[in-house]
Coordinates of C-alpha atoms and ligand atoms in Angstrom, one line a residue:
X1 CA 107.8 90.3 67.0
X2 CA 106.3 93.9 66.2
X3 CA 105.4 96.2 69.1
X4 CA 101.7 96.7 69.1
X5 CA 100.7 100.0 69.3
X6 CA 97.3 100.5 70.7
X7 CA 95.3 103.8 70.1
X8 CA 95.8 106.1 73.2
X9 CA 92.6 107.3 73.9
X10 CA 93.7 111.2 75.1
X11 CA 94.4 111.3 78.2
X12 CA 91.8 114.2 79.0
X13 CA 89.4 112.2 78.2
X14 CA 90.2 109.5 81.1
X15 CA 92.0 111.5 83.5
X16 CA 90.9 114.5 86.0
X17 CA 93.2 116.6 83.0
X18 CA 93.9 120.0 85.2
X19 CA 94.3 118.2 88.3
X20 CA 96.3 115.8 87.2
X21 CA 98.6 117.6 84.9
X22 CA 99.4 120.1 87.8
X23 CA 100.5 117.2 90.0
X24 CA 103.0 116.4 87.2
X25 CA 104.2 119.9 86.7
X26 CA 104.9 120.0 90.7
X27 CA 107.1 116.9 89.5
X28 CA 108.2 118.6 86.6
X29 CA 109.6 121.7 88.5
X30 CA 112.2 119.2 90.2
X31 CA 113.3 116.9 87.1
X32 CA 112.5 116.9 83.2
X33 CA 109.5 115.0 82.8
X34 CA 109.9 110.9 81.4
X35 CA 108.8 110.7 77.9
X36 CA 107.7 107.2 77.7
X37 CA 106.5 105.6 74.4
X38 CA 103.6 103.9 74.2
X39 CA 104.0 100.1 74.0
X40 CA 102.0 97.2 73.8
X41 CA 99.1 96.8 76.7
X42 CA 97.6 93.4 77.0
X43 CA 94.3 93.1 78.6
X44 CA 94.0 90.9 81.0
X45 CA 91.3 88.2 81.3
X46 CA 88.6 89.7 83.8
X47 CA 88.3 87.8 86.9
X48 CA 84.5 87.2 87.9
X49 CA 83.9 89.1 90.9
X50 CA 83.9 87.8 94.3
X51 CA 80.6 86.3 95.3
X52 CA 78.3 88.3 96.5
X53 CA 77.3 87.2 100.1
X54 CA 75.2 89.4 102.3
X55 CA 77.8 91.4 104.5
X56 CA 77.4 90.3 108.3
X57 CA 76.4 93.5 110.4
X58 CA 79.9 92.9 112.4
X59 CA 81.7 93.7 109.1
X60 CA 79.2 96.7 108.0
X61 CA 79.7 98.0 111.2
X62 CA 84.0 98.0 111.3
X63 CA 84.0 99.5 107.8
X64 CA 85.7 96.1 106.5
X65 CA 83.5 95.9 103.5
X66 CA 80.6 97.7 101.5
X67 CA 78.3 96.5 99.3
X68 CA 78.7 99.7 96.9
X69 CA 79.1 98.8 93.3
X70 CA 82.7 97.9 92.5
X71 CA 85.3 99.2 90.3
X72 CA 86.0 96.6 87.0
X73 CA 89.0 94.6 87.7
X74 CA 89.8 96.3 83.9
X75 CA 90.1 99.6 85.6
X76 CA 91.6 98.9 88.5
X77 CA 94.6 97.2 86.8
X78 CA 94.9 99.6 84.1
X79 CA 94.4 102.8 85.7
X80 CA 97.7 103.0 88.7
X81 CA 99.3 105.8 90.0
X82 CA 102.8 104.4 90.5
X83 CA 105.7 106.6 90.0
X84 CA 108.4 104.4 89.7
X85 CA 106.8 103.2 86.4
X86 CA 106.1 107.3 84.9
X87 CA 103.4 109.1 85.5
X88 CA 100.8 108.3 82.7
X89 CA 97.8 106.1 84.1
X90 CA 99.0 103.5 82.0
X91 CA 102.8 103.5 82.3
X92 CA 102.5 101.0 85.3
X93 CA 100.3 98.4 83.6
X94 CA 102.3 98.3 80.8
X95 CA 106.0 98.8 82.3
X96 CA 105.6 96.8 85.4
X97 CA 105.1 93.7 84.3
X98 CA 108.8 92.9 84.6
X99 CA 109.0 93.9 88.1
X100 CA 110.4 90.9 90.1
X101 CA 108.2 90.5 93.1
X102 CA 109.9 86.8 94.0
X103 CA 112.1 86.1 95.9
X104 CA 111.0 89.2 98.0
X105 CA 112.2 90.2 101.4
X106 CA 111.0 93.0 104.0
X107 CA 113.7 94.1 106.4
X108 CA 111.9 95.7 109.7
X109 CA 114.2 97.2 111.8
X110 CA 114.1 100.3 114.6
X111 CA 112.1 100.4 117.8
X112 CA 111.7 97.1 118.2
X113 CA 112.7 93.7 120.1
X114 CA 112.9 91.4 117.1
X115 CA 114.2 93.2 114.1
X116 CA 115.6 91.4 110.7
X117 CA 115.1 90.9 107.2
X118 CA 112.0 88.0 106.9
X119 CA 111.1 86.3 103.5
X120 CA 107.9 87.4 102.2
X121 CA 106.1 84.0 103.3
X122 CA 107.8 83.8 106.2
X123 CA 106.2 87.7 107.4
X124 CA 102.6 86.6 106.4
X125 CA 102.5 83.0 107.5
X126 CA 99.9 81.7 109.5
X127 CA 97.9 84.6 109.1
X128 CA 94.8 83.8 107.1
X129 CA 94.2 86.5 103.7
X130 CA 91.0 88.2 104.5
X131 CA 88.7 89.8 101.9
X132 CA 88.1 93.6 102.2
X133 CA 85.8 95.9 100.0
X134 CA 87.4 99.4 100.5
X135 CA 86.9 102.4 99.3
X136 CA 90.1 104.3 97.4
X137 CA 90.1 108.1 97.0
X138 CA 93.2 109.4 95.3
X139 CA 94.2 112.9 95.9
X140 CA 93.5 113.7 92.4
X141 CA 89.8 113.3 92.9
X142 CA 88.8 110.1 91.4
X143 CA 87.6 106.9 93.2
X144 CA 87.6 103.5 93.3
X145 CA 85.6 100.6 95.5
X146 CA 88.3 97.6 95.4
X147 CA 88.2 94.1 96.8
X148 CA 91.1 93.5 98.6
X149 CA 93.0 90.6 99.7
X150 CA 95.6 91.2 102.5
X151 CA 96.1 91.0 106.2
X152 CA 95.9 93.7 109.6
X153 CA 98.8 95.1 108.8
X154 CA 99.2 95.6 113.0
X155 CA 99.0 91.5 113.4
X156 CA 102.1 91.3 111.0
X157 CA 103.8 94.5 113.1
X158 CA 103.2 92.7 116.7
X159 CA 104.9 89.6 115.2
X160 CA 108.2 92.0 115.9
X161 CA 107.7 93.4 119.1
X162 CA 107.5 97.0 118.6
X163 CA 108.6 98.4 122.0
X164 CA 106.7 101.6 123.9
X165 CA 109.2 104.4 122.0
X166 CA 107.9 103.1 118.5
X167 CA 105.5 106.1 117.7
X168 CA 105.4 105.8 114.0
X169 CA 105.7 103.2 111.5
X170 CA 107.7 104.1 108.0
X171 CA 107.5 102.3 104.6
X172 CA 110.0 102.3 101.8
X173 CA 108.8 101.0 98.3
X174 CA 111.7 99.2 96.3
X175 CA 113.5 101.3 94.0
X176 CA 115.3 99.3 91.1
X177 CA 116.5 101.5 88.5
X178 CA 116.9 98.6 86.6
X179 CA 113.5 97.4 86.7
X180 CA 111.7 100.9 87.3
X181 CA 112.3 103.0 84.2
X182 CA 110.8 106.4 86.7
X183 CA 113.5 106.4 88.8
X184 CA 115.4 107.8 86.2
X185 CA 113.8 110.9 86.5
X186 CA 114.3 112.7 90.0
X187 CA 110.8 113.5 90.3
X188 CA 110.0 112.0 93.5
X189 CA 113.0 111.5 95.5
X190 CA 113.2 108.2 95.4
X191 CA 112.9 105.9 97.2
X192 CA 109.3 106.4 97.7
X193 CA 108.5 106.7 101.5
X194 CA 105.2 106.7 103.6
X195 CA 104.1 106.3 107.5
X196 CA 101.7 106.1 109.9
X197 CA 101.4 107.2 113.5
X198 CA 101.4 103.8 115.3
X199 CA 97.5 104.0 116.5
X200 CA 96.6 104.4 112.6
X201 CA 99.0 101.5 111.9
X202 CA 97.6 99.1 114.1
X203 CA 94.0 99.8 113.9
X204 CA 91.7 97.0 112.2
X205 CA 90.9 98.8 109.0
X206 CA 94.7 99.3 107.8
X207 CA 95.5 96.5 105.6
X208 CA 98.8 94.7 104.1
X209 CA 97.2 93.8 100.3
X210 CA 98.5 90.6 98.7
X211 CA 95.8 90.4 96.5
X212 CA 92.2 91.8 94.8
X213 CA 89.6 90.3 93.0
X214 CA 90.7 87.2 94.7
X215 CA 94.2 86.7 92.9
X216 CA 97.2 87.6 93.6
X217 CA 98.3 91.6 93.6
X218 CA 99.2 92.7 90.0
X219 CA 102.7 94.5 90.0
X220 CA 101.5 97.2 88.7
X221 CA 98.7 97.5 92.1
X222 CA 102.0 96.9 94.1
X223 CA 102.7 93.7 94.4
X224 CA 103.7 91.6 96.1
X225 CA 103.0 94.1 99.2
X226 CA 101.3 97.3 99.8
X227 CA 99.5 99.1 102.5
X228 CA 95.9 100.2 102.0
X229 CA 94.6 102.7 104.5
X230 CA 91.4 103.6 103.1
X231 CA 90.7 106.8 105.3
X232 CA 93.4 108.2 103.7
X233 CA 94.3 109.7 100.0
X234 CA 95.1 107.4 98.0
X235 CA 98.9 108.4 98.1
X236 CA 99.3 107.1 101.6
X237 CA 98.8 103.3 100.5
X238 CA 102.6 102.7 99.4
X239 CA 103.5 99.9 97.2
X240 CA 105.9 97.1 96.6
X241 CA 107.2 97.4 100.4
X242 CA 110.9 96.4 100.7
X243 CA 111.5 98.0 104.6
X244 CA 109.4 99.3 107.4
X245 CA 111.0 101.1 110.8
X246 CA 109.5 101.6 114.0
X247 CA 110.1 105.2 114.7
X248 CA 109.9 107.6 117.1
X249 CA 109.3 110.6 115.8
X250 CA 107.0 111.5 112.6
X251 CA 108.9 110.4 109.6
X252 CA 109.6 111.9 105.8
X253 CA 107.2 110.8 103.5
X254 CA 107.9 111.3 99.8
X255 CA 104.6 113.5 98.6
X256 CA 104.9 116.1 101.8
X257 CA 108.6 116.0 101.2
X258 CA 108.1 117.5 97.5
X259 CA 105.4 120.1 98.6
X260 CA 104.5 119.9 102.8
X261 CA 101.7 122.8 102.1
X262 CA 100.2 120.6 99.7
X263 CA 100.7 117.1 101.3
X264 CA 100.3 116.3 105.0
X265 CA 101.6 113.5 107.0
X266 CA 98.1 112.9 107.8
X267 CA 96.2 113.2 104.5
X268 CA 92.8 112.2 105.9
X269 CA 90.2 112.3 103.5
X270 CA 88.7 115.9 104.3
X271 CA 86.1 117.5 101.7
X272 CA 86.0 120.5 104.1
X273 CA 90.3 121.1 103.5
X274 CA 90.7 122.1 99.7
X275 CA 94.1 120.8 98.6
X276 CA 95.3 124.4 97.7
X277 CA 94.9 124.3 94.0
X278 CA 91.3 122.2 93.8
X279 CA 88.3 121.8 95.5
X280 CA 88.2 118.0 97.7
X281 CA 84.2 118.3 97.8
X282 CA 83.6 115.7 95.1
X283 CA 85.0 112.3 93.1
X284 CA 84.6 111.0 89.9
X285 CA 83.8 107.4 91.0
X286 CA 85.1 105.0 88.8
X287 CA 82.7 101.8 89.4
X288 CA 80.4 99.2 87.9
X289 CA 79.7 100.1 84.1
X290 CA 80.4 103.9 84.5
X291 CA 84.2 102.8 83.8
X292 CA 87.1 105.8 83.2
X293 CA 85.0 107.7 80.2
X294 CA 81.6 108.0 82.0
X295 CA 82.1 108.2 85.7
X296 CA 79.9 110.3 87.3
X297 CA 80.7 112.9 90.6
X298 CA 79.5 112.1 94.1
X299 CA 80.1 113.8 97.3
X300 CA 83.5 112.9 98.9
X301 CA 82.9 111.8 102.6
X302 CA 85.0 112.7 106.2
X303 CA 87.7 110.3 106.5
X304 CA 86.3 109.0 103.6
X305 CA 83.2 107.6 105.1
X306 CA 85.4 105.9 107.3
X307 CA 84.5 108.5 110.2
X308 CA 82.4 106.1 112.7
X309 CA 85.5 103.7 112.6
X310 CA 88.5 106.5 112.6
X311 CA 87.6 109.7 114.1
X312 CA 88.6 108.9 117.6
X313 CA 92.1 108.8 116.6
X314 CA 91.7 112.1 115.7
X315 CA 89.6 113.5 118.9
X316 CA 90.7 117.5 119.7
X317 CA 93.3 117.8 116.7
X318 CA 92.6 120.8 114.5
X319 CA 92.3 118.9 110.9
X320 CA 93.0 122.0 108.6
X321 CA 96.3 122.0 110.4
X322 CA 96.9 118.6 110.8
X323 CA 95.4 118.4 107.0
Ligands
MTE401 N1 105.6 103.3 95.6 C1 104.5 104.0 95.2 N2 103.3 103.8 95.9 C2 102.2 104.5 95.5 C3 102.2 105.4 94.5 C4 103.5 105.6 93.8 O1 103.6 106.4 92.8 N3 104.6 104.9 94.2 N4 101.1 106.1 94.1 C5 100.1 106.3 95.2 C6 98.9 106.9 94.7 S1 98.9 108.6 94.4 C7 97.7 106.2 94.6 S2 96.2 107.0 94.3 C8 97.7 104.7 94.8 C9 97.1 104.1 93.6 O2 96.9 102.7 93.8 P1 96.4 101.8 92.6 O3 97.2 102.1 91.4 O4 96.5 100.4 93.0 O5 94.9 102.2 92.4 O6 99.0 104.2 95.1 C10 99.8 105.0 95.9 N5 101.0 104.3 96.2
MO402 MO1 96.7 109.2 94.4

């Protein structure tokens, strides 16, 4: 069968171009950049969106959904930042479709009563996929308004006992050379790691996503696990989660690992801390019909208008240190 090749619409066009390319020349710095060839994309049949029932003051008020216009399922599929599948905003739609997210296992282990390596139905079972409308602001300076599936992430995390010296929570993401053609390139070094402090990790708004648009995560959104804390850039939302620790002290996390002045542990959404090569006062939200080529630029919010639900955790900690 021939390879369809699709017209690339220039990336400048889609992307945040200068921000964007200097992200990848911070990667570049450490490893030859991937030079992947464009194959064929398939679109995927659009899912209708989920229906639209008036959101209950109690759900308004915990930040658990918003009735903002959302983000085409077309865009949020197509448009990925994961590594492991290069670093072009298509690479993951396109290469990760062969990423084998069953059988799938998480191994939990470190400060904790109950450690071990559980099934993937075995970790979520009982626990009832709830639908969150979140908010997504990527580092780079776009955004996205996405309608989750998943579960607290703390309700899976007390199911192992974490005991009173777990302080932190870490994440690995799988890292398959043979089924992630990125990890051939020592950009990140992989595999790709996140964390939480253990307060952030358990409070109600962090989310363990199996799904959005009410199906089942595509592997290029991280399936068949990824966090989603939506106070946070974008980066802090790891996919494809093979192994989380209970720690106690603050552990490495791939992004501040490759540049700590750039990337913080934290990585709150803050339009008052510039990262320090671009400005964090505005988005290019990526929603409704204003898809990739038109979005328009809002005001980015604290905690990324998460504030009322977050900022306690927060209370008396300089945030352009703790940035
Ligand atoms: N393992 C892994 N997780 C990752 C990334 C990645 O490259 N590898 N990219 C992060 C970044 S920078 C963003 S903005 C979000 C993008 O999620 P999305 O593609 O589902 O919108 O995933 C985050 N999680
Ligand atoms: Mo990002």
């Amino acid at each position: 069968m021939p390879i369809l090749r699709l017209p690339r619409i220039p990336a400048g066009e889609i992307t945040d171009e200068p921000v964007y390319r200097d992200r990848r020349r911070l990667l570049a710095a450490f490893a030859a950049s991937p030079l992947l060839g464009a194959v064929s994309g398939c679109a995927e049949a659009e899912p209708p969106p989920p229906p639209k029932t008036a959101i209950s003051s109690a759900d308004a008020k915990a930040g658990f959904r918003t009735d903002e216009e959302l983000t085409r399922y077309e865009d949020i599929t197509t448009y990925n930042n994961f590594y492991e599948f290069g670093t072009d905003k298509g690479d993951p739609s396109r290469a990760a479709k062969t990423l084998r997210t069953s059988p799938w296992s998480v191994a939990v282990d470190g400060e904790c009563a109950r450690p071990g390596r559980v099934a993937l139905e075995d970790l979520l079972h009982g626990l009832a996929p709830q639908e969150r409308v979140y908010r997504l602001r990527c580092v780079e300076g776009w955004s996205m308004v996405i309608p989750w599936l998943g579960v607290p992430l703390g309700d899976v995390l007390k199911r192992f006992e974490p005991t009173s010296r777990a302080k932190y929570v870490a994440f690995t993401t799988l890292a398959d050379p043979k089924q992630m053609p990125g990890i051939r390139y020592r950009s990140i070094n992989w595999p790709y790691r996140e964390g939480l402090r253990i307060d952030e990790a358990m409070h109600p708004l962090t989310l363990l996503a199996t799904g959005l648009y009410g199906k089942p995560l595509p592997q290029q959104n991280g399936a068949p696990l990824r966090l989603v804390v939506p106070w946070k850039y974008g980066f802090k939302s790891i996919k494809s989660i093979v192994a989380i620790r209970f720690a106690e002290r603050m552990p490495p996390t791939a992004w501040h690992d490759l540049q700590p002045s750039e990337y913080g542990f934290f990585s709150n959404v803050n339009p008052d801390v510039d990262h320090p090569r671009w400005s964090q006062k505005t988005e290019r939200r990526i929603a409704g019909s204003k898809s990739k080529l038109f979005a328009g630029r809002i005001p980015t919010r604290p905690f990324n208008g998460y504030a009322e639900q977050v900022a306690a955790m927060y209370a008396g900690m300089d945030l352009r240190k703790w940035y």
